[in-house]
């Protein structure tokens, strides 16, 4: 790629430059993006210069760090400003985060369009001049009693998003080049102007993942693009039919609201490092209130894993507290004038005051109550929080608090994980939260695998899967003294009951090698459509064998969806002269969306069912031989020192 990172470009700038190209130049845009990415660049202050050839230079002016207007990209070629180079540079640069408006900061983690204006394009007209956004009409007294519905402008913006999303699904990631992405960016910008930030954020997430897929980014996952595309289509489809509270959830929020929390007494739980694919790094410290509600204090900024390790020992940005994040994870805070967002983030405004207070052990009130909730109820709560298509402002936590007994390591296709037996006889697979060697996750998990029979109190994040699975974040110390932040603190062999013990392989569990649910037959067709487009699914031919297998498992709806999806992909009508008519992209997109939502809901139901207590009433769980020989003392939810 380039020697110098290109400055971020506002989404509407990219859309405008692509729309201004002639049809002939649009066909050459993807090749120009690839060629431009290999050219040398240099930075001079807020300007980045790309050498298009030996005599022509392309400049991106970003005095504030972001290219905010189309005029800020200039080219020295003879065809400028109508050349393909300006649009190619905008497409090759990363998307800029949205410019904060007076209402506040955006709510979603995915970037939203900036606040410049743009209309929704139609199929029969060229892009028009950006209109000034008009405020939504205030409901009159006659309509005050009826539920609020979407305005005509919002419905038009949602229709444009649906059409752009359906075009991506039709072409697939391999065929969704810069022109298709620009149409999606324009629709996203229009949606944001029409007060539809949730749909706009989903559209920008799709564009980001499309660029990662086409660039061969190793962090790209097809499942993430499936989720983003289904979120985009589903949200756009619901705008026209939703009303009242449902419409508010479909619209989303343009900012994260912080409500007054008053005086809070907080108890530290643990601190976890945060490292993102975008190069950001930091930490998040989890605390619990006297009522058991979970809150977080975070510090994440550009810097990667190095910053994550350094920030852990910096003071918490909350009031006048001198505690570091590591210390807060084991201490307490008394906060006055607190502000809390729906997802539990604590605000750090000027009116917030905090002083250090005594913390509580995990075995003391009020923290001990977190481990008293049955695992099935905790898993159900976490699934509601992590649902792929749930309300982004629904709140809740995806953490689980469990008492477990370690069984040993289990080899999987993706690596090695740690198997533990949870209260209720539920075998749980514990995996690392981050494989970065600079973090302690992997080393700590391998050390714990050498101590079968050790009883621990753990905190993990739910991983939706057909079997109980968590990413391990924190645990009680094997000696029973204190706690371990598994991403930051490093266990030593001397901390284990048998320091010289090798990694122990857990015995096979009942049903571990059983057949998977045939739901994957529908899931793989849903995922297959995203990279290759509708045409790849239409060439499958007869899928009767797959539908029969699904039906035999009792999933008759899934079998019907698979049949309808493949039939819609292969359907191409002809006119009276035998010529192929345009494909029904809207019909195929609706079938695909239904199948994607269905598989997600069934997968979440299977995950919830896997956490149910498998024992009949009054029956104790079977204890593997390896655990019987290594067990030290009787089962106790409170970790104790190992016996002899």
Coordinates of C-alpha atoms in Angstrom, one line a residue:
X1 CA 0.0 0.0 0.0
X2 CA 1.2 3.6 0.6
X3 CA 4.1 4.7 2.7
X4 CA 2.0 7.4 4.4
X5 CA -1.4 6.8 5.8
X6 CA -4.0 8.8 3.9
X7 CA -6.1 11.2 5.9
X8 CA -9.8 10.2 6.6
X9 CA -12.3 11.4 4.1
X10 CA -15.9 12.3 5.0
X11 CA -18.3 9.8 3.5
X12 CA -20.4 12.4 1.7
X13 CA -17.2 13.7 0.0
X14 CA -16.5 10.2 -1.4
X15 CA -20.0 9.9 -2.6
X16 CA -20.0 13.3 -4.3
X17 CA -16.7 12.7 -6.2
X18 CA -17.9 9.3 -7.5
X19 CA -21.2 10.6 -8.6
X20 CA -19.5 13.4 -10.6
X21 CA -17.6 10.9 -12.7
X22 CA -18.7 10.0 -16.2
X23 CA -20.0 6.5 -16.9
X24 CA -16.8 5.7 -18.7
X25 CA -14.6 6.8 -15.7
X26 CA -16.8 4.9 -13.2
X27 CA -15.8 1.7 -15.0
X28 CA -12.2 2.5 -14.4
X29 CA -12.5 3.6 -10.8
X30 CA -11.7 0.2 -9.1
X31 CA -8.6 -0.2 -11.1
X32 CA -7.6 3.4 -10.4
X33 CA -8.0 2.8 -6.6
X34 CA -5.7 -0.2 -6.8
X35 CA -3.1 1.6 -8.9
X36 CA -3.2 4.7 -6.7
X37 CA -2.7 2.6 -3.5
X38 CA 0.7 1.5 -4.8
X39 CA 2.0 5.0 -5.6
X40 CA 4.5 6.8 -3.2
X41 CA 3.1 9.4 -0.9
X42 CA 4.5 12.0 1.4
X43 CA 3.1 14.2 4.2
X44 CA 3.7 18.0 4.7
X45 CA 1.8 19.2 7.7
X46 CA -1.9 18.7 7.0
X47 CA -1.4 17.8 3.3
X48 CA -0.7 14.4 1.9
X49 CA 0.7 14.3 -1.6
X50 CA 0.4 11.2 -3.9
X51 CA 2.7 10.9 -7.0
X52 CA 0.2 9.8 -9.7
X53 CA 3.1 9.7 -12.2
X54 CA 6.4 11.4 -12.8
X55 CA 4.7 14.7 -13.6
X56 CA 1.4 14.6 -11.9
X57 CA 0.6 15.0 -8.2
X58 CA -2.6 14.5 -6.2
X59 CA -3.1 16.4 -2.9
X60 CA -5.4 15.7 0.0
X61 CA -5.7 18.8 2.2
X62 CA -6.8 17.9 5.8
X63 CA -5.8 20.9 8.0
X64 CA -8.0 19.5 10.8
X65 CA -7.1 15.9 10.2
X66 CA -10.1 15.1 8.0
X67 CA -10.9 15.9 4.3
X68 CA -14.2 17.6 4.8
X69 CA -15.0 18.9 1.3
X70 CA -14.6 17.8 -2.3
X71 CA -12.5 20.8 -3.1
X72 CA -9.9 19.7 -0.5
X73 CA -8.8 16.9 -3.0
X74 CA -6.9 18.4 -6.0
X75 CA -5.2 16.9 -8.9
X76 CA -2.6 18.3 -11.4
X77 CA -3.6 16.1 -14.4
X78 CA -5.2 17.6 -17.6
X79 CA -8.6 16.2 -16.9
X80 CA -8.9 17.7 -13.4
X81 CA -11.2 18.3 -11.7
X82 CA -13.3 15.7 -13.6
X83 CA -10.5 13.1 -13.5
X84 CA -10.8 9.7 -11.9
X85 CA -7.8 10.3 -9.6
X86 CA -9.7 12.5 -7.0
X87 CA -12.5 9.9 -6.6
X88 CA -9.9 7.1 -6.4
X89 CA -8.0 8.9 -3.6
X90 CA -11.3 9.3 -1.7
X91 CA -12.1 5.7 -2.1
X92 CA -8.6 4.5 -1.0
X93 CA -8.6 6.7 2.1
X94 CA -10.3 5.5 5.3
X95 CA -13.7 6.9 6.2
X96 CA -13.8 9.7 8.7
X97 CA -15.7 9.6 11.9
X98 CA -18.8 11.7 12.0
X99 CA -18.5 15.4 13.0
X100 CA -20.2 15.8 16.4
X101 CA -23.2 18.0 16.2
X102 CA -24.8 20.1 18.8
X103 CA -26.9 17.2 20.0
X104 CA -23.9 15.3 21.2
X105 CA -21.7 12.4 20.2
X106 CA -22.8 9.5 18.1
X107 CA -23.9 6.4 19.9
X108 CA -22.7 3.5 17.8
X109 CA -19.2 2.1 17.6
X110 CA -19.4 2.2 13.8
X111 CA -18.7 5.6 12.3
X112 CA -21.6 7.7 11.1
X113 CA -21.7 10.2 8.2
X114 CA -20.7 13.8 8.9
X115 CA -23.2 16.5 9.0
X116 CA -23.0 17.8 5.4
X117 CA -26.2 17.6 3.5
X118 CA -27.2 15.4 0.6
X119 CA -30.4 14.1 -1.0
X120 CA -31.3 10.4 -1.6
X121 CA -30.5 9.6 -5.2
X122 CA -33.2 8.1 -7.5
X123 CA -32.7 5.6 -10.2
X124 CA -33.9 8.0 -12.9
X125 CA -32.2 11.2 -12.0
X126 CA -28.6 12.4 -11.5
X127 CA -27.4 13.5 -8.1
X128 CA -29.0 16.8 -7.1
X129 CA -27.6 19.7 -5.1
X130 CA -27.6 18.9 -1.4
X131 CA -30.7 20.4 0.3
X132 CA -30.8 22.0 3.7
X133 CA -32.2 19.5 6.2
X134 CA -35.7 20.4 7.3
X135 CA -36.9 19.8 10.8
X136 CA -39.5 17.1 11.3
X137 CA -43.1 18.4 11.8
X138 CA -44.3 18.7 15.4
X139 CA -47.3 16.6 16.0
X140 CA -50.6 18.5 16.4
X141 CA -53.2 18.0 19.1
X142 CA -55.2 15.8 16.7
X143 CA -52.4 13.4 16.3
X144 CA -51.0 13.6 19.8
X145 CA -52.9 10.5 20.9
X146 CA -51.9 8.3 17.9
X147 CA -48.5 6.6 17.8
X148 CA -45.8 8.4 15.9
X149 CA -44.9 7.1 12.5
X150 CA -42.1 7.8 10.1
X151 CA -42.3 10.9 7.9
X152 CA -42.3 10.6 4.1
X153 CA -38.7 11.9 4.0
X154 CA -37.6 9.2 6.4
X155 CA -39.4 6.5 4.4
X156 CA -37.7 7.8 1.2
X157 CA -34.3 7.6 3.0
X158 CA -35.0 4.1 4.2
X159 CA -36.0 3.1 0.7
X160 CA -32.7 4.4 -0.7
X161 CA -30.8 2.4 2.0
X162 CA -32.8 -0.7 1.1
X163 CA -32.0 -0.3 -2.6
X164 CA -28.3 0.3 -1.9
X165 CA -28.1 -2.7 0.4
X166 CA -29.9 -4.9 -2.0
X167 CA -27.5 -3.9 -4.7
X168 CA -24.6 -5.0 -2.5
X169 CA -26.3 -8.3 -1.9
X170 CA -26.9 -8.7 -5.6
X171 CA -23.2 -8.1 -6.6
X172 CA -21.6 -9.6 -3.5
X173 CA -18.4 -8.3 -1.8
X174 CA -16.3 -9.3 -4.8
X175 CA -18.5 -7.1 -7.2
X176 CA -19.4 -4.3 -4.8
X177 CA -16.7 -1.8 -6.0
X178 CA -16.3 1.9 -5.4
X179 CA -19.4 2.9 -7.3
X180 CA -21.7 0.6 -5.3
X181 CA -20.0 1.7 -2.1
X182 CA -20.5 5.4 -3.0
X183 CA -24.3 4.8 -3.5
X184 CA -24.4 3.3 -0.1
X185 CA -22.5 6.2 1.4
X186 CA -24.9 8.7 -0.2
X187 CA -27.9 6.8 1.1
X188 CA -26.3 6.6 4.6
X189 CA -25.7 10.4 4.6
X190 CA -29.2 11.1 3.6
X191 CA -30.5 8.8 6.3
X192 CA -28.5 10.6 8.9
X193 CA -30.0 13.9 7.8
X194 CA -33.5 12.4 8.1
X195 CA -32.8 11.4 11.8
X196 CA -32.1 7.7 11.1
X197 CA -28.7 7.3 12.8
X198 CA -29.1 3.5 13.4
X199 CA -29.6 2.7 9.7
X200 CA -26.9 5.2 8.7
X201 CA -24.4 3.6 11.1
X202 CA -25.2 0.1 9.7
X203 CA -24.6 1.3 6.2
X204 CA -21.2 2.7 7.0
X205 CA -20.3 -0.5 8.8
X206 CA -21.2 -2.4 5.6
X207 CA -18.9 -0.1 3.5
X208 CA -16.1 -0.5 6.0
X209 CA -16.3 -4.3 5.9
X210 CA -16.6 -4.3 2.1
X211 CA -13.4 -2.4 1.8
X212 CA -11.7 -4.8 4.2
X213 CA -12.9 -7.8 2.2
X214 CA -11.8 -6.4 -1.1
X215 CA -8.4 -5.4 0.3
X216 CA -7.7 -8.8 1.8
X217 CA -7.6 -7.6 5.4
X218 CA -6.8 -10.6 7.6
X219 CA -9.1 -9.3 10.3
X220 CA -12.1 -9.5 7.9
X221 CA -14.8 -12.1 8.7
X222 CA -17.7 -12.9 6.4
X223 CA -20.0 -13.4 9.4
X224 CA -19.5 -9.8 10.4
X225 CA -20.5 -8.6 7.0
X226 CA -23.6 -10.8 7.1
X227 CA -24.6 -9.3 10.4
X228 CA -24.0 -5.7 9.2
X229 CA -25.9 -6.2 5.9
X230 CA -28.8 -7.9 7.7
X231 CA -28.9 -5.1 10.2
X232 CA -29.0 -2.5 7.4
X233 CA -31.7 -4.2 5.4
X234 CA -33.8 -5.1 8.5
X235 CA -33.6 -1.6 9.9
X236 CA -34.5 0.0 6.6
X237 CA -37.4 -2.3 6.1
X238 CA -38.9 -1.6 9.5
X239 CA -38.9 2.2 9.2
X240 CA -42.0 2.3 7.1
X241 CA -44.0 0.0 9.3
X242 CA -42.8 0.9 12.8
X243 CA -44.6 3.3 15.1
X244 CA -44.3 4.6 18.6
X245 CA -41.6 3.0 20.8
X246 CA -40.7 0.6 18.0
X247 CA -40.0 3.5 15.7
X248 CA -37.8 5.1 18.3
X249 CA -35.7 1.9 18.5
X250 CA -35.5 1.6 14.7
X251 CA -34.4 5.2 14.4
X252 CA -31.7 4.8 17.0
X253 CA -29.9 7.7 18.7
X254 CA -27.5 10.3 17.3
X255 CA -25.8 10.5 20.7
X256 CA -25.2 8.3 23.8
X257 CA -27.5 9.8 26.4
X258 CA -26.2 10.1 30.0
X259 CA -28.8 10.3 32.7
X260 CA -28.1 11.5 36.2
X261 CA -27.1 8.7 38.5
X262 CA -26.9 10.7 41.7
X263 CA -24.6 9.4 44.4
X264 CA -23.1 5.9 43.7
X265 CA -21.1 3.5 45.8
X266 CA -19.0 1.5 43.4
X267 CA -17.0 -1.7 44.0
X268 CA -14.2 -2.7 41.6
X269 CA -14.4 -6.1 39.8
X270 CA -11.6 -6.3 37.3
X271 CA -9.8 -4.4 34.5
X272 CA -9.6 -5.7 30.9
X273 CA -7.3 -4.5 28.1
X274 CA -9.1 -3.3 24.9
X275 CA -7.3 -3.6 21.6
X276 CA -9.3 -2.9 18.4
X277 CA -8.6 -3.8 14.7
X278 CA -8.6 -0.1 13.9
X279 CA -5.4 0.5 16.0
X280 CA -7.1 1.8 19.2
X281 CA -6.0 0.6 22.6
X282 CA -6.8 1.1 26.2
X283 CA -8.5 -0.5 29.1
X284 CA -12.0 -0.9 30.6
X285 CA -12.5 -1.2 34.3
X286 CA -15.7 -2.9 35.5
X287 CA -17.3 -1.9 38.7
X288 CA -20.6 -2.8 40.4
X289 CA -23.0 -0.7 42.5
X290 CA -24.6 -1.5 45.8
X291 CA -27.6 -2.9 43.9
X292 CA -25.5 -5.1 41.6
X293 CA -25.7 -2.9 38.5
X294 CA -22.5 -3.1 36.4
X295 CA -20.8 0.0 35.1
X296 CA -17.6 0.7 33.2
X297 CA -14.9 3.3 33.3
X298 CA -12.9 3.3 30.0
X299 CA -9.9 4.9 28.4
X300 CA -9.5 3.9 24.8
X301 CA -7.6 6.0 22.1
X302 CA -5.3 5.4 19.1
X303 CA -2.3 3.4 20.2
X304 CA -2.8 -0.3 20.0
X305 CA -1.7 -2.9 22.5
X306 CA 1.2 -0.8 23.8
X307 CA -1.2 1.9 24.9
X308 CA -3.5 -0.7 26.5
X309 CA -0.6 -2.0 28.7
X310 CA 0.4 1.6 29.7
X311 CA -3.0 3.0 30.4
X312 CA -3.7 0.3 33.0
X313 CA -1.4 2.1 35.4
X314 CA -2.7 5.6 34.7
X315 CA -5.2 7.4 36.9
X316 CA -8.9 6.9 36.2
X317 CA -10.6 9.8 34.4
X318 CA -13.4 10.2 37.0
X319 CA -13.6 13.1 39.3
X320 CA -10.5 13.7 41.5
X321 CA -9.7 10.1 42.1
X322 CA -6.1 9.2 42.1
X323 CA -6.7 5.4 41.6
X324 CA -5.2 3.7 38.6
X325 CA -7.3 1.4 36.5
X326 CA -5.6 -1.7 38.1
X327 CA -6.2 -0.3 41.6
X328 CA -9.9 0.5 40.9
X329 CA -10.5 -3.1 39.8
X330 CA -9.8 -4.1 43.4
X331 CA -10.8 -1.0 45.3
X332 CA -13.9 1.2 45.5
X333 CA -15.2 4.6 44.7
X334 CA -17.8 7.0 46.2
X335 CA -19.2 9.1 43.4
X336 CA -21.5 12.1 43.6
X337 CA -23.2 13.8 40.6
X338 CA -22.7 10.6 38.6
X339 CA -24.0 10.3 35.0
X340 CA -24.6 6.9 33.5
X341 CA -25.4 5.8 29.9
X342 CA -27.9 3.0 29.1
X343 CA -25.0 0.6 28.5
X344 CA -23.4 1.4 31.9
X345 CA -20.7 3.8 30.9
X346 CA -19.9 6.4 33.6
X347 CA -19.6 10.0 32.5
X348 CA -16.6 12.1 33.4
X349 CA -18.2 15.6 33.3
X350 CA -17.1 18.6 35.4
X351 CA -19.9 18.0 37.9
X352 CA -18.8 14.4 38.7
X353 CA -16.8 14.1 41.9
X354 CA -15.2 10.8 43.1
X355 CA -13.2 9.8 46.1
X356 CA -11.5 6.5 46.9
X357 CA -13.4 4.1 49.2
X358 CA -13.0 0.6 50.5
X359 CA -13.6 -2.2 47.9
X360 CA -15.1 -5.6 48.5
X361 CA -13.9 -9.1 47.8
X362 CA -15.7 -11.3 45.3
X363 CA -16.9 -13.4 48.3
X364 CA -18.4 -10.4 50.2
X365 CA -21.6 -8.4 49.7
X366 CA -22.6 -6.9 47.4
X367 CA -20.3 -8.6 44.8
X368 CA -21.0 -12.1 46.0
X369 CA -24.6 -11.8 44.8
X370 CA -23.3 -11.7 41.2
X371 CA -22.3 -15.4 41.4
X372 CA -25.6 -16.5 43.0
X373 CA -27.7 -16.1 39.8
X374 CA -28.1 -19.5 38.0
X375 CA -25.9 -19.8 34.9
X376 CA -29.0 -20.2 32.6
X377 CA -30.4 -16.9 33.7
X378 CA -27.1 -15.1 33.3
X379 CA -26.7 -16.6 29.8
X380 CA -30.2 -15.5 28.8
X381 CA -29.5 -11.9 30.0
X382 CA -26.2 -11.9 28.1
X383 CA -27.8 -13.1 24.9
X384 CA -30.3 -10.3 25.1
X385 CA -27.4 -7.9 25.4
X386 CA -25.3 -9.4 22.6
X387 CA -28.2 -10.1 20.2
X388 CA -27.0 -9.4 16.6
X389 CA -30.1 -7.4 15.8
X390 CA -31.2 -6.2 19.2
X391 CA -31.7 -2.6 20.3
X392 CA -28.2 -1.0 20.4
X393 CA -29.2 1.1 23.4
X394 CA -30.9 -1.8 25.2
X395 CA -28.2 -1.9 27.9
X396 CA -27.4 -5.0 29.9
X397 CA -24.1 -6.9 30.2
X398 CA -22.7 -9.8 28.4
X399 CA -20.6 -10.9 31.4
X400 CA -21.2 -14.2 33.3
X401 CA -20.1 -14.9 36.9
X402 CA -19.5 -18.6 37.5
X403 CA -18.0 -21.0 40.0
X404 CA -16.1 -23.6 38.1
X405 CA -13.8 -26.6 38.5
X406 CA -11.1 -26.9 35.9
X407 CA -10.9 -30.1 33.9
X408 CA -8.0 -29.4 31.5
X409 CA -7.2 -28.3 28.0
X410 CA -9.3 -29.2 24.9
X411 CA -7.9 -29.1 21.4
X412 CA -10.1 -27.5 18.8
X413 CA -9.7 -26.6 15.2
X414 CA -9.1 -22.9 16.1
X415 CA -6.6 -23.7 18.9
X416 CA -6.7 -24.9 22.5
X417 CA -9.2 -23.9 25.1
X418 CA -9.8 -24.7 28.7
X419 CA -12.6 -27.0 29.8
X420 CA -14.3 -26.4 33.1
X421 CA -17.3 -27.8 35.0
X422 CA -19.8 -25.2 36.0
X423 CA -22.2 -25.5 38.9
X424 CA -25.1 -27.5 37.6
X425 CA -22.9 -30.0 35.8
X426 CA -22.6 -27.8 32.7
X427 CA -19.2 -28.2 30.9
X428 CA -18.0 -24.7 29.8
X429 CA -15.2 -24.0 27.3
X430 CA -13.0 -21.0 28.3
X431 CA -11.1 -19.3 25.6
X432 CA -8.7 -16.3 25.4
X433 CA -10.1 -12.9 24.9
X434 CA -7.1 -11.8 22.8
X435 CA -4.3 -13.8 21.2
X436 CA -1.8 -10.9 21.1
X437 CA 1.4 -12.3 22.7
X438 CA 2.0 -8.9 24.5
X439 CA -1.1 -9.6 26.6
X440 CA -1.2 -12.3 29.3
X441 CA -4.4 -14.1 28.2
X442 CA -2.9 -17.1 26.4
X443 CA -0.1 -17.8 28.9
X444 CA -2.5 -17.6 31.9
X445 CA -4.9 -20.0 30.2
X446 CA -2.2 -22.5 29.5
X447 CA -1.0 -22.4 33.1
X448 CA -4.5 -23.0 34.4
X449 CA -4.7 -26.0 32.1
X450 CA -2.0 -27.6 34.3
X451 CA -4.2 -27.6 37.4
X452 CA -7.2 -29.8 36.9
X453 CA -9.5 -30.0 39.9
X454 CA -8.8 -26.4 40.9
X455 CA -11.9 -24.5 41.9
X456 CA -12.1 -20.9 40.8
X457 CA -14.6 -18.1 40.7
X458 CA -14.4 -16.6 37.2
X459 CA -15.8 -13.7 35.1
X460 CA -16.1 -14.3 31.4
X461 CA -17.8 -12.8 28.3
X462 CA -20.5 -15.0 26.6
X463 CA -19.6 -16.3 23.2
X464 CA -22.8 -17.3 21.3
X465 CA -22.3 -20.9 20.3
X466 CA -24.3 -24.2 20.3
X467 CA -22.3 -25.2 23.5
X468 CA -21.5 -23.1 26.6
X469 CA -18.5 -21.0 25.8
X470 CA -16.9 -17.9 27.4
X471 CA -13.8 -15.7 26.9
X472 CA -12.1 -15.7 30.2
X473 CA -11.4 -12.2 31.6
X474 CA -10.7 -12.6 35.3
X475 CA -10.6 -15.2 38.0
X476 CA -9.9 -15.7 41.7
X477 CA -6.3 -16.5 42.5
X478 CA -5.7 -20.3 42.7
X479 CA -4.5 -19.9 46.3
X480 CA -7.8 -18.1 47.2
X481 CA -6.0 -14.8 47.9
X482 CA -7.1 -11.9 45.7
X483 CA -8.0 -11.9 42.0
X484 CA -6.3 -12.0 38.6
X485 CA -6.9 -9.7 35.6
X486 CA -6.1 -12.4 33.1
X487 CA -5.2 -9.9 30.3
X488 CA -2.8 -7.8 32.5
X489 CA -1.6 -9.9 35.4
X490 CA 0.6 -12.9 34.8
X491 CA 0.2 -16.1 36.8
X492 CA 3.3 -18.0 37.9
X493 CA 3.8 -21.7 38.2
X494 CA 4.4 -21.2 41.9
X495 CA 0.8 -19.9 42.2
X496 CA -0.5 -23.4 41.2
X497 CA -1.2 -26.4 43.4
X498 CA 1.3 -28.5 41.5
X499 CA 3.9 -26.2 39.8
X500 CA 5.6 -29.0 37.9
X501 CA 2.4 -30.5 36.4
X502 CA 2.2 -30.5 32.5
X503 CA -0.8 -29.3 30.5
X504 CA -3.7 -31.7 31.3
X505 CA -6.0 -32.8 28.5
X506 CA -9.6 -33.0 29.6
X507 CA -11.5 -36.2 29.1
X508 CA -14.2 -36.3 26.3
X509 CA -17.5 -35.0 27.5
X510 CA -20.8 -36.8 26.8
X511 CA -22.2 -35.6 23.4
X512 CA -18.9 -33.7 22.6
X513 CA -18.5 -35.5 19.3
X514 CA -22.2 -35.5 18.4
X515 CA -23.5 -34.2 15.1
X516 CA -24.1 -30.5 14.7
X517 CA -27.5 -29.0 14.1
X518 CA -28.4 -29.1 10.4
X519 CA -29.1 -25.4 10.7
X520 CA -25.6 -24.8 9.3
X521 CA -26.9 -25.9 5.9
X522 CA -29.0 -22.7 5.7
X523 CA -26.4 -20.6 7.5
X524 CA -23.7 -21.4 4.9
X525 CA -26.0 -20.5 2.0
X526 CA -26.7 -17.1 3.7
X527 CA -23.0 -16.5 4.1
X528 CA -22.2 -17.8 0.6
X529 CA -24.3 -15.1 -0.9
X530 CA -22.4 -12.2 0.7
X531 CA -19.0 -12.7 -0.9
X532 CA -20.1 -14.0 -4.3
X533 CA -23.6 -12.4 -4.8
X534 CA -26.9 -13.8 -5.9
X535 CA -25.6 -15.4 -9.0
X536 CA -23.4 -17.9 -7.0
X537 CA -26.5 -19.1 -5.1
X538 CA -28.5 -19.3 -8.2
X539 CA -26.1 -21.9 -9.7
X540 CA -26.5 -24.4 -6.9
X541 CA -29.2 -26.3 -8.6
X542 CA -31.3 -28.8 -6.7
X543 CA -31.1 -28.5 -2.9
X544 CA -33.7 -31.2 -2.1
X545 CA -31.1 -33.3 -0.2
X546 CA -30.3 -30.4 2.1
X547 CA -33.9 -29.5 2.8
X548 CA -34.7 -33.1 3.6
X549 CA -31.9 -33.3 6.1
X550 CA -33.1 -30.0 7.7
X551 CA -36.7 -31.2 7.8
X552 CA -35.7 -34.5 9.5
X553 CA -34.3 -32.4 12.4
X554 CA -37.7 -30.7 12.8
X555 CA -36.6 -27.4 11.3
X556 CA -39.4 -27.2 8.7
X557 CA -39.3 -23.4 8.5
X558 CA -35.5 -23.5 7.8
X559 CA -36.1 -26.0 5.0
X560 CA -38.8 -23.8 3.4
X561 CA -36.5 -20.8 3.6
X562 CA -33.6 -22.6 2.0
X563 CA -35.9 -23.7 -0.9
X564 CA -37.3 -20.2 -1.4
X565 CA -33.9 -18.5 -1.1
X566 CA -32.3 -20.7 -3.8
X567 CA -35.4 -20.5 -6.1
X568 CA -35.4 -16.7 -5.8
X569 CA -31.7 -16.5 -6.6
X570 CA -32.1 -18.7 -9.7
X571 CA -35.3 -17.0 -11.0
X572 CA -34.8 -14.9 -14.1
X573 CA -37.8 -14.1 -16.2
X574 CA -37.8 -13.3 -19.9
X575 CA -39.8 -10.9 -22.0
X576 CA -41.9 -12.0 -25.1
X577 CA -38.8 -11.8 -27.2
X578 CA -36.8 -14.1 -25.0
X579 CA -34.6 -11.5 -23.5
X580 CA -33.7 -11.7 -19.8
X581 CA -35.5 -9.2 -17.6
X582 CA -33.7 -7.5 -14.7
X583 CA -33.4 -9.7 -11.7
X584 CA -35.8 -9.1 -8.8
X585 CA -33.2 -7.8 -6.4
X586 CA -35.8 -6.6 -3.8
X587 CA -37.5 -10.0 -3.7
X588 CA -34.2 -11.9 -3.3
X589 CA -33.0 -9.4 -0.6
X590 CA -36.2 -10.0 1.4
X591 CA -35.7 -13.8 1.3
X592 CA -32.1 -13.5 2.3
X593 CA -32.9 -11.1 5.1
X594 CA -35.6 -13.5 6.4
X595 CA -33.1 -16.4 6.3
X596 CA -30.4 -14.4 8.0
X597 CA -32.7 -13.3 10.8
X598 CA -34.1 -16.8 11.3
X599 CA -30.7 -18.4 11.6
X600 CA -29.6 -15.8 14.1
X601 CA -32.7 -16.3 16.3
X602 CA -32.5 -20.1 16.2
X603 CA -28.7 -20.0 17.0
X604 CA -29.4 -17.8 20.0
X605 CA -32.1 -20.2 21.2
X606 CA -29.7 -23.1 20.8
X607 CA -27.1 -21.2 22.8
X608 CA -29.6 -20.4 25.6
X609 CA -30.7 -24.1 25.7
X610 CA -27.1 -25.3 26.1
X611 CA -26.8 -23.4 29.4
X612 CA -29.8 -25.2 30.9
X613 CA -29.0 -27.6 33.8
X614 CA -28.8 -31.0 32.1
X615 CA -29.5 -32.9 35.4
X616 CA -32.9 -34.2 36.4
X617 CA -34.1 -32.7 39.7
X618 CA -32.1 -34.0 42.7
X619 CA -29.5 -35.8 40.6
X620 CA -25.8 -34.8 41.0
X621 CA -23.6 -34.4 37.8
X622 CA -21.2 -37.2 36.9
X623 CA -17.7 -36.5 37.8
X624 CA -15.0 -37.5 35.3
X625 CA -12.2 -39.8 36.7
X626 CA -9.6 -37.1 36.2
X627 CA -11.5 -34.8 38.4
X628 CA -12.3 -37.4 41.0
X629 CA -8.5 -38.1 41.5
X630 CA -7.6 -34.4 41.5
X631 CA -10.5 -33.1 43.5
X632 CA -9.5 -31.3 46.7
X633 CA -12.3 -31.1 49.2
X634 CA -16.0 -30.8 48.6
X635 CA -17.7 -28.5 46.1
X636 CA -17.9 -25.0 47.5
X637 CA -18.8 -21.8 45.6
X638 CA -16.0 -19.9 47.5
X639 CA -12.5 -20.8 46.3
X640 CA -10.4 -22.2 49.1
X641 CA -6.7 -23.3 49.5
X642 CA -5.9 -26.6 48.0
X643 CA -5.8 -29.6 50.3
X644 CA -3.4 -32.5 50.5

